[in-house]
Coordinates of C-alpha atoms and ligand atoms in Angstrom, one line a residue:
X1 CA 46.2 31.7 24.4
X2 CA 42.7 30.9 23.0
X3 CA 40.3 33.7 22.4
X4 CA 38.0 34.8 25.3
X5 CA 34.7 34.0 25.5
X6 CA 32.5 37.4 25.2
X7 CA 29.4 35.0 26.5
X8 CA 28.9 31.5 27.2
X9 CA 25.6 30.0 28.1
X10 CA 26.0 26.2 27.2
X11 CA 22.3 24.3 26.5
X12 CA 20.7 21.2 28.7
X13 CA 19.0 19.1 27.2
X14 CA 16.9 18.4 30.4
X15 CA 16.0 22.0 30.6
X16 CA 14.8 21.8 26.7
X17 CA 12.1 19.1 28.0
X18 CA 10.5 21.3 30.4
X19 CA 7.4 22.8 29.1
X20 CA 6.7 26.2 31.2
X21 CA 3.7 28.3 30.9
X22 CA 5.3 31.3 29.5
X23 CA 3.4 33.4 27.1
X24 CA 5.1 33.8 23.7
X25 CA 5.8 37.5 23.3
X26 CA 5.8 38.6 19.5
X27 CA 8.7 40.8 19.3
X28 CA 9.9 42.6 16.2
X29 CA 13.5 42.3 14.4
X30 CA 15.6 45.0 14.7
X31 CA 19.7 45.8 14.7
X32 CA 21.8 48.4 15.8
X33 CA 22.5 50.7 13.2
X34 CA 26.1 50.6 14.0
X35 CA 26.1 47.2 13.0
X36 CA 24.4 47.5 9.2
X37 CA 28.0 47.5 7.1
X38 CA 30.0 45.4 9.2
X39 CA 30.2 42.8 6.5
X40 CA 30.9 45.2 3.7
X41 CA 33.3 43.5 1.9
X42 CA 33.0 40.6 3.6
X43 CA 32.2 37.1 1.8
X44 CA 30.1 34.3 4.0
X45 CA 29.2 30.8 3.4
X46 CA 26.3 29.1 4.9
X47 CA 26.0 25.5 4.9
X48 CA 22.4 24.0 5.6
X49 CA 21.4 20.4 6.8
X50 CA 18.3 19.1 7.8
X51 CA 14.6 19.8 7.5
X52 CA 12.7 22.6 5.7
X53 CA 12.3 24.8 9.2
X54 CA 16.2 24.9 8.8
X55 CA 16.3 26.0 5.0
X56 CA 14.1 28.6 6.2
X57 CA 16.1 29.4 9.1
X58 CA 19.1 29.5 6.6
X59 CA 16.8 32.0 4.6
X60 CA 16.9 34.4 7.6
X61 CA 20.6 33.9 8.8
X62 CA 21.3 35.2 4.6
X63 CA 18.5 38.2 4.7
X64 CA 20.4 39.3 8.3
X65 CA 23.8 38.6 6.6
X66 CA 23.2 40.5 3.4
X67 CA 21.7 43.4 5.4
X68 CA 24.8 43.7 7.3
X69 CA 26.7 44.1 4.1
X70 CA 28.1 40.5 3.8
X71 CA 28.3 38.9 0.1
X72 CA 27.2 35.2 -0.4
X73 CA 29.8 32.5 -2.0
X74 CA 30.1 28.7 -2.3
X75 CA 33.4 28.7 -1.8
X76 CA 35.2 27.4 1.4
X77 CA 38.8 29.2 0.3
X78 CA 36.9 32.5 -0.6
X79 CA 34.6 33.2 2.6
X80 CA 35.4 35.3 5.7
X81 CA 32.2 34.0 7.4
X82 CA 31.7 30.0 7.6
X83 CA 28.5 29.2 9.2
X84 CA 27.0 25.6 9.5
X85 CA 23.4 25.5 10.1
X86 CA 22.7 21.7 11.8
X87 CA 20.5 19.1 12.1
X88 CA 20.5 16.1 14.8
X89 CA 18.0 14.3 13.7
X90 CA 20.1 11.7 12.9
X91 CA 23.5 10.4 13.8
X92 CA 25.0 10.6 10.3
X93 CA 23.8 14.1 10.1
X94 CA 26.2 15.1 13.3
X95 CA 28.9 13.0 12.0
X96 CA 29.1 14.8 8.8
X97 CA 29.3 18.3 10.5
X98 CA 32.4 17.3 12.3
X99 CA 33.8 16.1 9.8
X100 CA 33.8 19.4 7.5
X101 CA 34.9 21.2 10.7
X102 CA 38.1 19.4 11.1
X103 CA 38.4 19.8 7.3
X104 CA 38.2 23.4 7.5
X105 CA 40.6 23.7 10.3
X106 CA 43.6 24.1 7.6
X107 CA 42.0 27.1 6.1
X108 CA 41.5 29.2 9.7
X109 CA 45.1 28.9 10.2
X110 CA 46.1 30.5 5.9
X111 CA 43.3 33.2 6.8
X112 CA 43.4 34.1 10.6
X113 CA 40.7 36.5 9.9
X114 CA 38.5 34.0 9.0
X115 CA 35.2 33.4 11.7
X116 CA 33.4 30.5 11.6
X117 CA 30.2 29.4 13.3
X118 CA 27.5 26.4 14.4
X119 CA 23.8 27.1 14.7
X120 CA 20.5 25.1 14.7
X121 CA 19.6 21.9 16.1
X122 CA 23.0 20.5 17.0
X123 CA 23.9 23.7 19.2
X124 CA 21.1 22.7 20.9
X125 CA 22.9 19.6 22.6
X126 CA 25.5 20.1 25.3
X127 CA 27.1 17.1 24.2
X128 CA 27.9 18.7 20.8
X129 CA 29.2 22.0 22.4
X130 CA 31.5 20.4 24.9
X131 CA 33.0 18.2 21.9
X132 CA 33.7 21.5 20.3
X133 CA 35.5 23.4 23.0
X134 CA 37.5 20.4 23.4
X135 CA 38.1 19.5 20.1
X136 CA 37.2 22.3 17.9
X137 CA 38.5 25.6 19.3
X138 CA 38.6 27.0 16.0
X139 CA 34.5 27.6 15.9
X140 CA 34.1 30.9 17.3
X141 CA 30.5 31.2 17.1
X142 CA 27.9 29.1 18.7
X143 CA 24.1 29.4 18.7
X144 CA 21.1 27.9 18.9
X145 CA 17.9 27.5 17.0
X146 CA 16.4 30.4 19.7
X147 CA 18.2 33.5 19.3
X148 CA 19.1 33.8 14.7
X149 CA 18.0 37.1 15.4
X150 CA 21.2 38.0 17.6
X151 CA 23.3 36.9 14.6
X152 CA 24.5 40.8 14.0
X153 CA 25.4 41.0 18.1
X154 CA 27.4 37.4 17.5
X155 CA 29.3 38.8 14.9
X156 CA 30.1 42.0 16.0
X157 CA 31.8 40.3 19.5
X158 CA 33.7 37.8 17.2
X159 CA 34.8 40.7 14.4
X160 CA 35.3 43.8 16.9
X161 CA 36.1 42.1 20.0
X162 CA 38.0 39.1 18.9
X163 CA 36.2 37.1 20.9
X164 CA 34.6 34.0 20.7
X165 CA 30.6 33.6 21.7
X166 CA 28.5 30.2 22.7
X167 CA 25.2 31.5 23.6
X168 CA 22.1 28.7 23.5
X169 CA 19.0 29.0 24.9
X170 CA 17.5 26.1 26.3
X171 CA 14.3 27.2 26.7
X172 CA 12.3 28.4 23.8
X173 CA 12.6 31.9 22.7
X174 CA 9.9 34.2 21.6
X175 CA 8.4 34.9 18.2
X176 CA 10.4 37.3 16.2
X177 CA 8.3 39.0 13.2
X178 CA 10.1 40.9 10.4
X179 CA 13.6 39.0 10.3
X180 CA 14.8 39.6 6.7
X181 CA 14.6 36.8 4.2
X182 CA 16.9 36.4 1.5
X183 CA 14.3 33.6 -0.3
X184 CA 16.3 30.8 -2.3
X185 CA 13.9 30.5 -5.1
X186 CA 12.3 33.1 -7.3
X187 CA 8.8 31.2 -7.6
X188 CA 8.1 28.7 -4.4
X189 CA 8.9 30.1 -0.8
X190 CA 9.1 28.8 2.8
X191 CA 6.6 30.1 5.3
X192 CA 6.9 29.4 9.2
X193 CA 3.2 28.9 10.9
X194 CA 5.1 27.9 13.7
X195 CA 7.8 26.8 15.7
X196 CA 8.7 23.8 18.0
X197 CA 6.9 20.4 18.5
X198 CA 5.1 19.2 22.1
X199 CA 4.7 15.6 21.0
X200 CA 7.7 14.1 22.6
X201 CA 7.8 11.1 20.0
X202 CA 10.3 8.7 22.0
X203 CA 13.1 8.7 19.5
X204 CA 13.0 12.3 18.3
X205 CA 14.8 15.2 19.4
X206 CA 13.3 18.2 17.5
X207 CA 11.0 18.9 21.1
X208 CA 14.3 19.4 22.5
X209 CA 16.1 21.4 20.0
X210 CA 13.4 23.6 18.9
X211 CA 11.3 24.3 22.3
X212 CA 7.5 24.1 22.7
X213 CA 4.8 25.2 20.0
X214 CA 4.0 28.4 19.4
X215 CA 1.9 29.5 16.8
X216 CA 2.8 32.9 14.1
X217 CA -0.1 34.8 14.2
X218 CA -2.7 34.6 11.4
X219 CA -2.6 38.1 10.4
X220 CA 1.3 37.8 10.5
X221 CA 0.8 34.6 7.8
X222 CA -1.8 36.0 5.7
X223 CA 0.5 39.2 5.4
X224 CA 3.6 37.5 4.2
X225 CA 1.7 35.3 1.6
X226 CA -0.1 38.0 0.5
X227 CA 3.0 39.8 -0.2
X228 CA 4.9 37.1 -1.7
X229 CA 1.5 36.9 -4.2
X230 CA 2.5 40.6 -4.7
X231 CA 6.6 39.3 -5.4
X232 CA 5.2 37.2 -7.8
X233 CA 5.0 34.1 -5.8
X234 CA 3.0 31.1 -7.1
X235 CA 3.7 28.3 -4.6
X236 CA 4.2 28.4 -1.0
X237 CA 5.3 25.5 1.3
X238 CA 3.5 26.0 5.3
X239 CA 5.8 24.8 7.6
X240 CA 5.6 23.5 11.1
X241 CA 6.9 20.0 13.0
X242 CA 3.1 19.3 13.6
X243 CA 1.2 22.1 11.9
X244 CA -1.8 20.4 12.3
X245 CA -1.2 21.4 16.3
X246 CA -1.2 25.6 14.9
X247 CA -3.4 27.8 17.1
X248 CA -3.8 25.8 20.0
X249 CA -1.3 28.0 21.9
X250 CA -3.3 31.1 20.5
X251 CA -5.1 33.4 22.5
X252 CA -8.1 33.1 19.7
X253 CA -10.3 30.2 18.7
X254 CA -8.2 29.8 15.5
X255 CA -7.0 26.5 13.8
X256 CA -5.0 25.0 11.2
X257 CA -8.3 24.7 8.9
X258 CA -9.2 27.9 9.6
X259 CA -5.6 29.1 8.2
X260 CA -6.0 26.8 5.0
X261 CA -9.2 28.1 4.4
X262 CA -7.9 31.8 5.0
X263 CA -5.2 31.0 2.6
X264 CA -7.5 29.2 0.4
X265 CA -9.0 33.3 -0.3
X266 CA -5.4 35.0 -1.3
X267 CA -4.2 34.6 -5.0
X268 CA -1.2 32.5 -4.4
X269 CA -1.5 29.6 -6.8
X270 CA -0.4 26.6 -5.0
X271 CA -0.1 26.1 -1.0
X272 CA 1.4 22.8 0.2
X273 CA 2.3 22.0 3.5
X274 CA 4.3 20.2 6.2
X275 CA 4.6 18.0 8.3
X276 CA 1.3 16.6 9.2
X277 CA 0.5 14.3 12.4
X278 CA -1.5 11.3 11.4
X279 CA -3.6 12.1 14.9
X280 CA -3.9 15.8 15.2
X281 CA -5.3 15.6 11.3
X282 CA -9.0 16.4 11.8
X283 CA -12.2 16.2 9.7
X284 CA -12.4 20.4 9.7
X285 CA -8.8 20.3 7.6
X286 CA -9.9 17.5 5.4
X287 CA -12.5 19.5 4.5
X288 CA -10.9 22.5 3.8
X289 CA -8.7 20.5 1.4
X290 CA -11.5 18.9 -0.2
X291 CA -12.4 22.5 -1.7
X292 CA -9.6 22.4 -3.7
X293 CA -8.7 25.8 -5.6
X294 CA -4.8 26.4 -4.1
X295 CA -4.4 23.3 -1.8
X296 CA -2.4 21.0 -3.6
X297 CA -3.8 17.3 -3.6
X298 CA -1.1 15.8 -2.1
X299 CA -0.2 15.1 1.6
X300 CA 3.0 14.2 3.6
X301 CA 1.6 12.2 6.3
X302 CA 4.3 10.1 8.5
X303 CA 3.4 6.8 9.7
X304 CA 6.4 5.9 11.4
X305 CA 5.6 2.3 12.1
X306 CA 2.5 -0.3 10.9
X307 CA 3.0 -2.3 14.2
X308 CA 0.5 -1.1 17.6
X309 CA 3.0 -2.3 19.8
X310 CA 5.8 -0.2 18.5
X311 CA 3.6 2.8 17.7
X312 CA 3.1 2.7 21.5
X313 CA 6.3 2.6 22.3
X314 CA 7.1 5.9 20.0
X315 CA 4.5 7.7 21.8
X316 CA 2.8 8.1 18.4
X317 CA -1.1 7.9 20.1
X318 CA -2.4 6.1 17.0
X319 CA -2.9 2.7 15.8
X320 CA -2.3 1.3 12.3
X321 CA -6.0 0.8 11.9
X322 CA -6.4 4.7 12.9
X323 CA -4.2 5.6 10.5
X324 CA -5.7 3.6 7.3
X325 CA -9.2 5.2 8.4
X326 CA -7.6 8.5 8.5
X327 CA -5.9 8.0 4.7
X328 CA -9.7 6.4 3.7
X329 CA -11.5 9.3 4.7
X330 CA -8.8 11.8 2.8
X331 CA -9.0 9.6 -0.4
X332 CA -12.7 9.6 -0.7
X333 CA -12.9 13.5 -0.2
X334 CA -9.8 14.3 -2.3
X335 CA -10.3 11.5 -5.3
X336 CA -6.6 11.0 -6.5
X337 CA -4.6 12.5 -3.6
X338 CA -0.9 11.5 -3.3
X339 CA 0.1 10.1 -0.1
X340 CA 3.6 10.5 1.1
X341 CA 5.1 9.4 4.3
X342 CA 8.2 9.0 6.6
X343 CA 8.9 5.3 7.7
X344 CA 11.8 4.1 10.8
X345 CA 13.1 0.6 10.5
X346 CA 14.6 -1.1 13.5
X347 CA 13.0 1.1 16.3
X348 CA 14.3 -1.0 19.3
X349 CA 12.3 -4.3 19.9
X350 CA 11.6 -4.1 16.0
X351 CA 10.1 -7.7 15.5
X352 CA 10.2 -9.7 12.4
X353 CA 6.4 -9.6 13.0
X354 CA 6.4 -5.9 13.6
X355 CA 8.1 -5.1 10.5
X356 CA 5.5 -7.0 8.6
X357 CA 2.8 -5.2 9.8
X358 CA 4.8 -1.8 8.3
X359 CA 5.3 -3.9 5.2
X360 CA 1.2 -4.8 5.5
X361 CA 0.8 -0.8 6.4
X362 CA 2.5 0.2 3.1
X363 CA 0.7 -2.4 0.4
X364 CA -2.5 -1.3 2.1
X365 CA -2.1 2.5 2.7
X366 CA -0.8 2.6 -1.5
X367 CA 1.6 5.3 -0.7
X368 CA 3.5 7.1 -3.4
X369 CA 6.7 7.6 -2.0
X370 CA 8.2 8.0 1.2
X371 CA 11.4 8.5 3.4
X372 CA 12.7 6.0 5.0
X373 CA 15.3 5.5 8.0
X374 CA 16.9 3.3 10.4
X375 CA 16.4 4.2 14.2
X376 CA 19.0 6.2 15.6
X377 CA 19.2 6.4 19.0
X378 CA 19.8 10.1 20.6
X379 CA 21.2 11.1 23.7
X380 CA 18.7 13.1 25.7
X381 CA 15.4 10.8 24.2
X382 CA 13.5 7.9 26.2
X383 CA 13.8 5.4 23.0
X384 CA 17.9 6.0 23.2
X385 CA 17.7 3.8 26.2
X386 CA 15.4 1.0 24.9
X387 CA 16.9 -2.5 24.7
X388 CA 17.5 -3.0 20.7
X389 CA 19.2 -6.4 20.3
X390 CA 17.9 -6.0 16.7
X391 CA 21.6 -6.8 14.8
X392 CA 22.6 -3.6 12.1
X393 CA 22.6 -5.8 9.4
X394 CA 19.2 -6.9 9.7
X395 CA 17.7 -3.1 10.4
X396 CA 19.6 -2.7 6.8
X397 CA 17.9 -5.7 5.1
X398 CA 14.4 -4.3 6.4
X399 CA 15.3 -1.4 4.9
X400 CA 16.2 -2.6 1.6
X401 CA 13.0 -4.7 1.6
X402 CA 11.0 -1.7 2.6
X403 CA 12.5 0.8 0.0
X404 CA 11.5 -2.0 -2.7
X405 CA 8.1 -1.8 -1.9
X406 CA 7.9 2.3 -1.9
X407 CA 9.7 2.3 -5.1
X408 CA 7.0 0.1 -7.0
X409 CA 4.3 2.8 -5.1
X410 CA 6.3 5.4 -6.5
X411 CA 6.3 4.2 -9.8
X412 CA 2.5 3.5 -9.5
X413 CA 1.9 7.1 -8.4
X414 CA 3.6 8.0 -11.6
X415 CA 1.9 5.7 -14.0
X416 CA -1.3 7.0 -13.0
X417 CA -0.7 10.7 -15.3
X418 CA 0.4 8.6 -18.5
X419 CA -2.2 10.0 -20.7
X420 CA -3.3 12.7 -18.6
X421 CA -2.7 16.8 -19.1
X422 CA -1.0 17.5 -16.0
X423 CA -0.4 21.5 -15.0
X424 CA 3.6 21.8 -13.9
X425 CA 5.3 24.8 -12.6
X426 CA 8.7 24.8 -13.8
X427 CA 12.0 24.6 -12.0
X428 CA 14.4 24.9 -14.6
X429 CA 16.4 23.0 -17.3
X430 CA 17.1 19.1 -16.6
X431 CA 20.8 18.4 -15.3
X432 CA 21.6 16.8 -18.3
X433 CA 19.8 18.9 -21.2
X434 CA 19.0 22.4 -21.4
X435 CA 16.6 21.5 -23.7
X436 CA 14.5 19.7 -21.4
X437 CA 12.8 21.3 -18.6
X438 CA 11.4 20.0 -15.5
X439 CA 9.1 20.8 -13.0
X440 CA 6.2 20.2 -10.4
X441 CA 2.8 18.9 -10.9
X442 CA 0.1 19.6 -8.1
X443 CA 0.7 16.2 -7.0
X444 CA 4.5 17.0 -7.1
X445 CA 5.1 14.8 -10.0
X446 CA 8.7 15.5 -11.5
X447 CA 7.6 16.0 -15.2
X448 CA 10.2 16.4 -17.4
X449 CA 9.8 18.0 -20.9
X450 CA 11.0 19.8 -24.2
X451 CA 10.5 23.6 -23.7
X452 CA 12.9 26.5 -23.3
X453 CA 14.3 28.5 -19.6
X454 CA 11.5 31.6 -21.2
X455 CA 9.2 28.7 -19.6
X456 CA 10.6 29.0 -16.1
X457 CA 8.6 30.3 -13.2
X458 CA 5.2 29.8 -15.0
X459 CA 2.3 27.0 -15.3
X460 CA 2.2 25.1 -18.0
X461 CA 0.1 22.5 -19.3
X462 CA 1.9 18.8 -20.1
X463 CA 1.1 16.0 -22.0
X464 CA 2.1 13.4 -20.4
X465 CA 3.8 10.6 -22.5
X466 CA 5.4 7.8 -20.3
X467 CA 6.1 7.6 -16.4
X468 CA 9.3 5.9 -15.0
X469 CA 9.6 5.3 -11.3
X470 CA 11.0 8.6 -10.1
X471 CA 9.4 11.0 -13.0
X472 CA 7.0 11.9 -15.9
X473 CA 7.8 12.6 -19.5
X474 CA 5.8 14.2 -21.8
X475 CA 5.0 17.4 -24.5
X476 CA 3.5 20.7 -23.5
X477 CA 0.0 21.1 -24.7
X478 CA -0.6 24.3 -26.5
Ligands
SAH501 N1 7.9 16.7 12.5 C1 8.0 15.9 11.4 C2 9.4 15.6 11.0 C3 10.3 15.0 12.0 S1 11.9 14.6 11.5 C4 7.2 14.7 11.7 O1 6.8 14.5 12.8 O2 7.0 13.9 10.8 C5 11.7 13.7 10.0 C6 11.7 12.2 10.1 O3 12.9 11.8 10.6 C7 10.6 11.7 11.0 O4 9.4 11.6 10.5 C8 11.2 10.3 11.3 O5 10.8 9.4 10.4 C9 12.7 10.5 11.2 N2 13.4 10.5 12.5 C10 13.2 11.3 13.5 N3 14.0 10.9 14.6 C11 14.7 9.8 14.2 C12 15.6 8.9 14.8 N4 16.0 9.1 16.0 N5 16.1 7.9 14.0 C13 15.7 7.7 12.7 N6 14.8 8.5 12.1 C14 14.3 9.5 12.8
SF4_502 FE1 9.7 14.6 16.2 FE2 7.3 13.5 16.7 FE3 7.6 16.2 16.8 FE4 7.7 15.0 14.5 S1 5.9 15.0 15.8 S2 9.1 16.6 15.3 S3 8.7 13.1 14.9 S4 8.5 14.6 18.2
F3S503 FE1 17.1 18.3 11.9 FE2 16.4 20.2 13.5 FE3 15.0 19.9 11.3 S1 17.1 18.2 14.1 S2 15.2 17.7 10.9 S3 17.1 20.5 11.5 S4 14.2 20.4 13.3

């Protein structure tokens, strides 16, 4: 006799596409006391894939864990909690969850005790929660991207009551403020601005798994950078699907630019962000990043495709000519900026001629690295149904020939700081040597050089001596 299910509220991906006019309630993180010491002595391990919004997610799922008492390890054999934070992004990303489930199966039955779990984007599809009551009865836990903050109710039904929860919302949730963080680095953190993504891109199913924007609110932001600042914080990293969409779901005249600039006051060091969409990106934000002081000259900026026709048919609402204005006008107000981007080979009805227009895109847009993928179809998006008679093999030649070209952009960014003084935050001690240290520069430049782990978590300035493709060498400067 399997386990009973305490709830079960399986997702739609049909309902995720609706897009009600519900107003996002802000709504404050709290848990029954009863609940705070249920993991004493109690060992998890979380497993992350995916984006940054997940890390951060994963930073929450640990500061709710920890506050319940549970202890984090790496080890598979040692936990008592095994949760799996997912991403669908991508095919490959799915397949590689299963796979460590059916893995882990063995180690359920030598510690019966044992509860595992599956949150984030792939508890989101219903596809992937029927193939787990089917095939995977030994996940006891399902959740979705919606509802991290009823982790300690989760775990309490699957501890207490033996039982076994799948509860996923399909439409968004609400905003919850003061979820505990348990931060993975001492120096650079994670901030949400918002949550979801309305652009319905045709091959993507983060509008889906995540829900509709909705924006934190600016005091909210301001508050938690200004306390990181306080933590001894130098860098923090914005996040948002399409931040460059924050506010417009606000009750307040209140943009991105605005935020930037508000940020721009506070005495964090270094503020990145991501990801930006090539046509939400207005003049106001370029501005603000022309200032300078903590906006970090570099910009992720995904361009998905250098054909028109194709752009069209990913619902991208820009052309290849827009774009290059777009990266024009942000080079001549930021001299130097880095340019970063996220490319898709072998969208379906790829043509030979369309993939030479991304090739064109590239040389002429001079990016300095990017990510690149093959299309994967998802179930659940329009493009998944698109006629692709494009064979594998030649989406995997497009991509070797693209990833050529992005290298030798790569290792032009680089080659660019021979010479220069360069100002890098360091990580740590290089893999290899613990004589050698590495770290960021504002253009996030690897730099690697001599120096000692007293030098971690600071600025320093660096010589720089020689760039190879993927990083910078050189000699602090005293
Ligand atoms: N919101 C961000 C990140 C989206 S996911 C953005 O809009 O850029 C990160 C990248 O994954 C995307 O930029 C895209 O290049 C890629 N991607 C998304 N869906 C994909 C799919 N179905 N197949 C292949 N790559 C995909
Ligand atoms: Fe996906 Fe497009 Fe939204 Fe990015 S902007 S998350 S690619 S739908
Ligand atoms: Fe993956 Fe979800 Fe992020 S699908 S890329 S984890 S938003």
């Amino acid at each position: 006799m399997g386990k009973q299910y305490s709830k079960y509220f399986a997702p739609s991906l049909k309902d995720a596409r609706k897009r009600v006019n519900k107003k996002t309630e802000n709504l404050k993180f709290s848990i029954p006391d009863n609940l705070i010491g249920l993991g004493n002595k109690l060992k998890y391990h979380l497993k992350t894939y995916g984006c940054q919004g997940n890390i951060a997610d994963s930073e929450k799922i640990s500061g709710i864990l920890e506050l319940m008492g549970f202890t984090p390890t790496d080890s598979d054999e040692e936990a008592d909690l095994i949760l799996f934070n997912t991403c669908a992004i991508r095919e490959n990303a799915e397949n590689r969850v299963f796979g460590e489930l059916g893995r882990i199966k063995s180690l359920k039955k030598a510690k019966p005790n044992l509860i595992l779990g599956l949150c984030g984007c792939m508890a989101q599809e219903e596809k992937v929660v029927e193939t787990i009551k089917r095939k995977h009865p030994q996940v006891d836990i399902v959740f979705g991207t919606h509802n991290i903050h009823k982790l300690p109710e989760y775990l309490a039904d699957a501890y207490l009551q033996k039982e076994r929860v799948v509860e996923v919302y399909s439409q968004e949730g609400d905003i919850v403020e003061d979820i505990p963080v348990k931060r993975g680095h001492l120096k650079k953190a994670w901030v949400d601005i918002m949550y979801g993504c309305d652009e319905f891109c045709t091959y993507c199913i983060v509008p889906y798994t995540r829900g509709k924007e909705r924006s934190r609110l600016p005091e909210d932001i301001i508050r938690e950078v200004e306390t990181l600042v306080s933590e001894g914080y130098i860098e923090v990293t914005l996040l948002g699907q399409n931040v460059n969409a924050y506010g417009k779901d606000l009750q307040i005249e209140y943009t991105f630019a605005n935020l930037l600039d508000d940020l721009n006051k506070t005495k964090i060091k270094r503020i990145r962000f991501t990801t930006s969409h090539p046509r939400d990106l207005d003049d106001e934000t370029i501005r603000v990043m022309a200032k300078g002081g903590n906006i970090m000259p570099h910009l992720h900026l995904p361009v998905q495709s250098g054909s028109n026709t194709i752009l069209k048919r990913m619902n991208r609402k820009y052309t290849k000519e827009e774009y290059l204005e777009k990266i024009s006008k942000l080079k001549k107000s930021i001299p130097g900026i880095s340019l970063t981007t996220d490319i898709i080979v072998g969208f379906p009805g790829e043509t030979e001629e369309d993939f030479e227009e991304t090739l064109d895109l590239v040389r002429k847009a001079e990016f300095e690295g990017a990510y690149t993928f093959i299309f994967s179809p998802r179930e659940g998006t329009p493009a998944s149904k698109y006629e692709d008679s494009t064979p594998q093999i030649t989406k995997k030649e497009r991509l070797l020939t693209l990833n050529k070209l992005i290298n030798e952009g790569f290792a032009r960014g680089n080659k660019k700081f021979e010479n220069e003084i360069v100002e890098v935050l360091v990580e740590g001690a290089s893999d290899k040597n613990e004589e050698i240290m590495t770290g960021y520069t504002a253009h996030n430049k690897v730099v690697n050089f001599p120096g000692n782990l007293s030098m971690v978590g600071s600025i320093v300035s660096v010589k720089i001596e020689k760039a190879y493709t993927w990083h910078l060498k050189g000699k602090i400067v005293k």
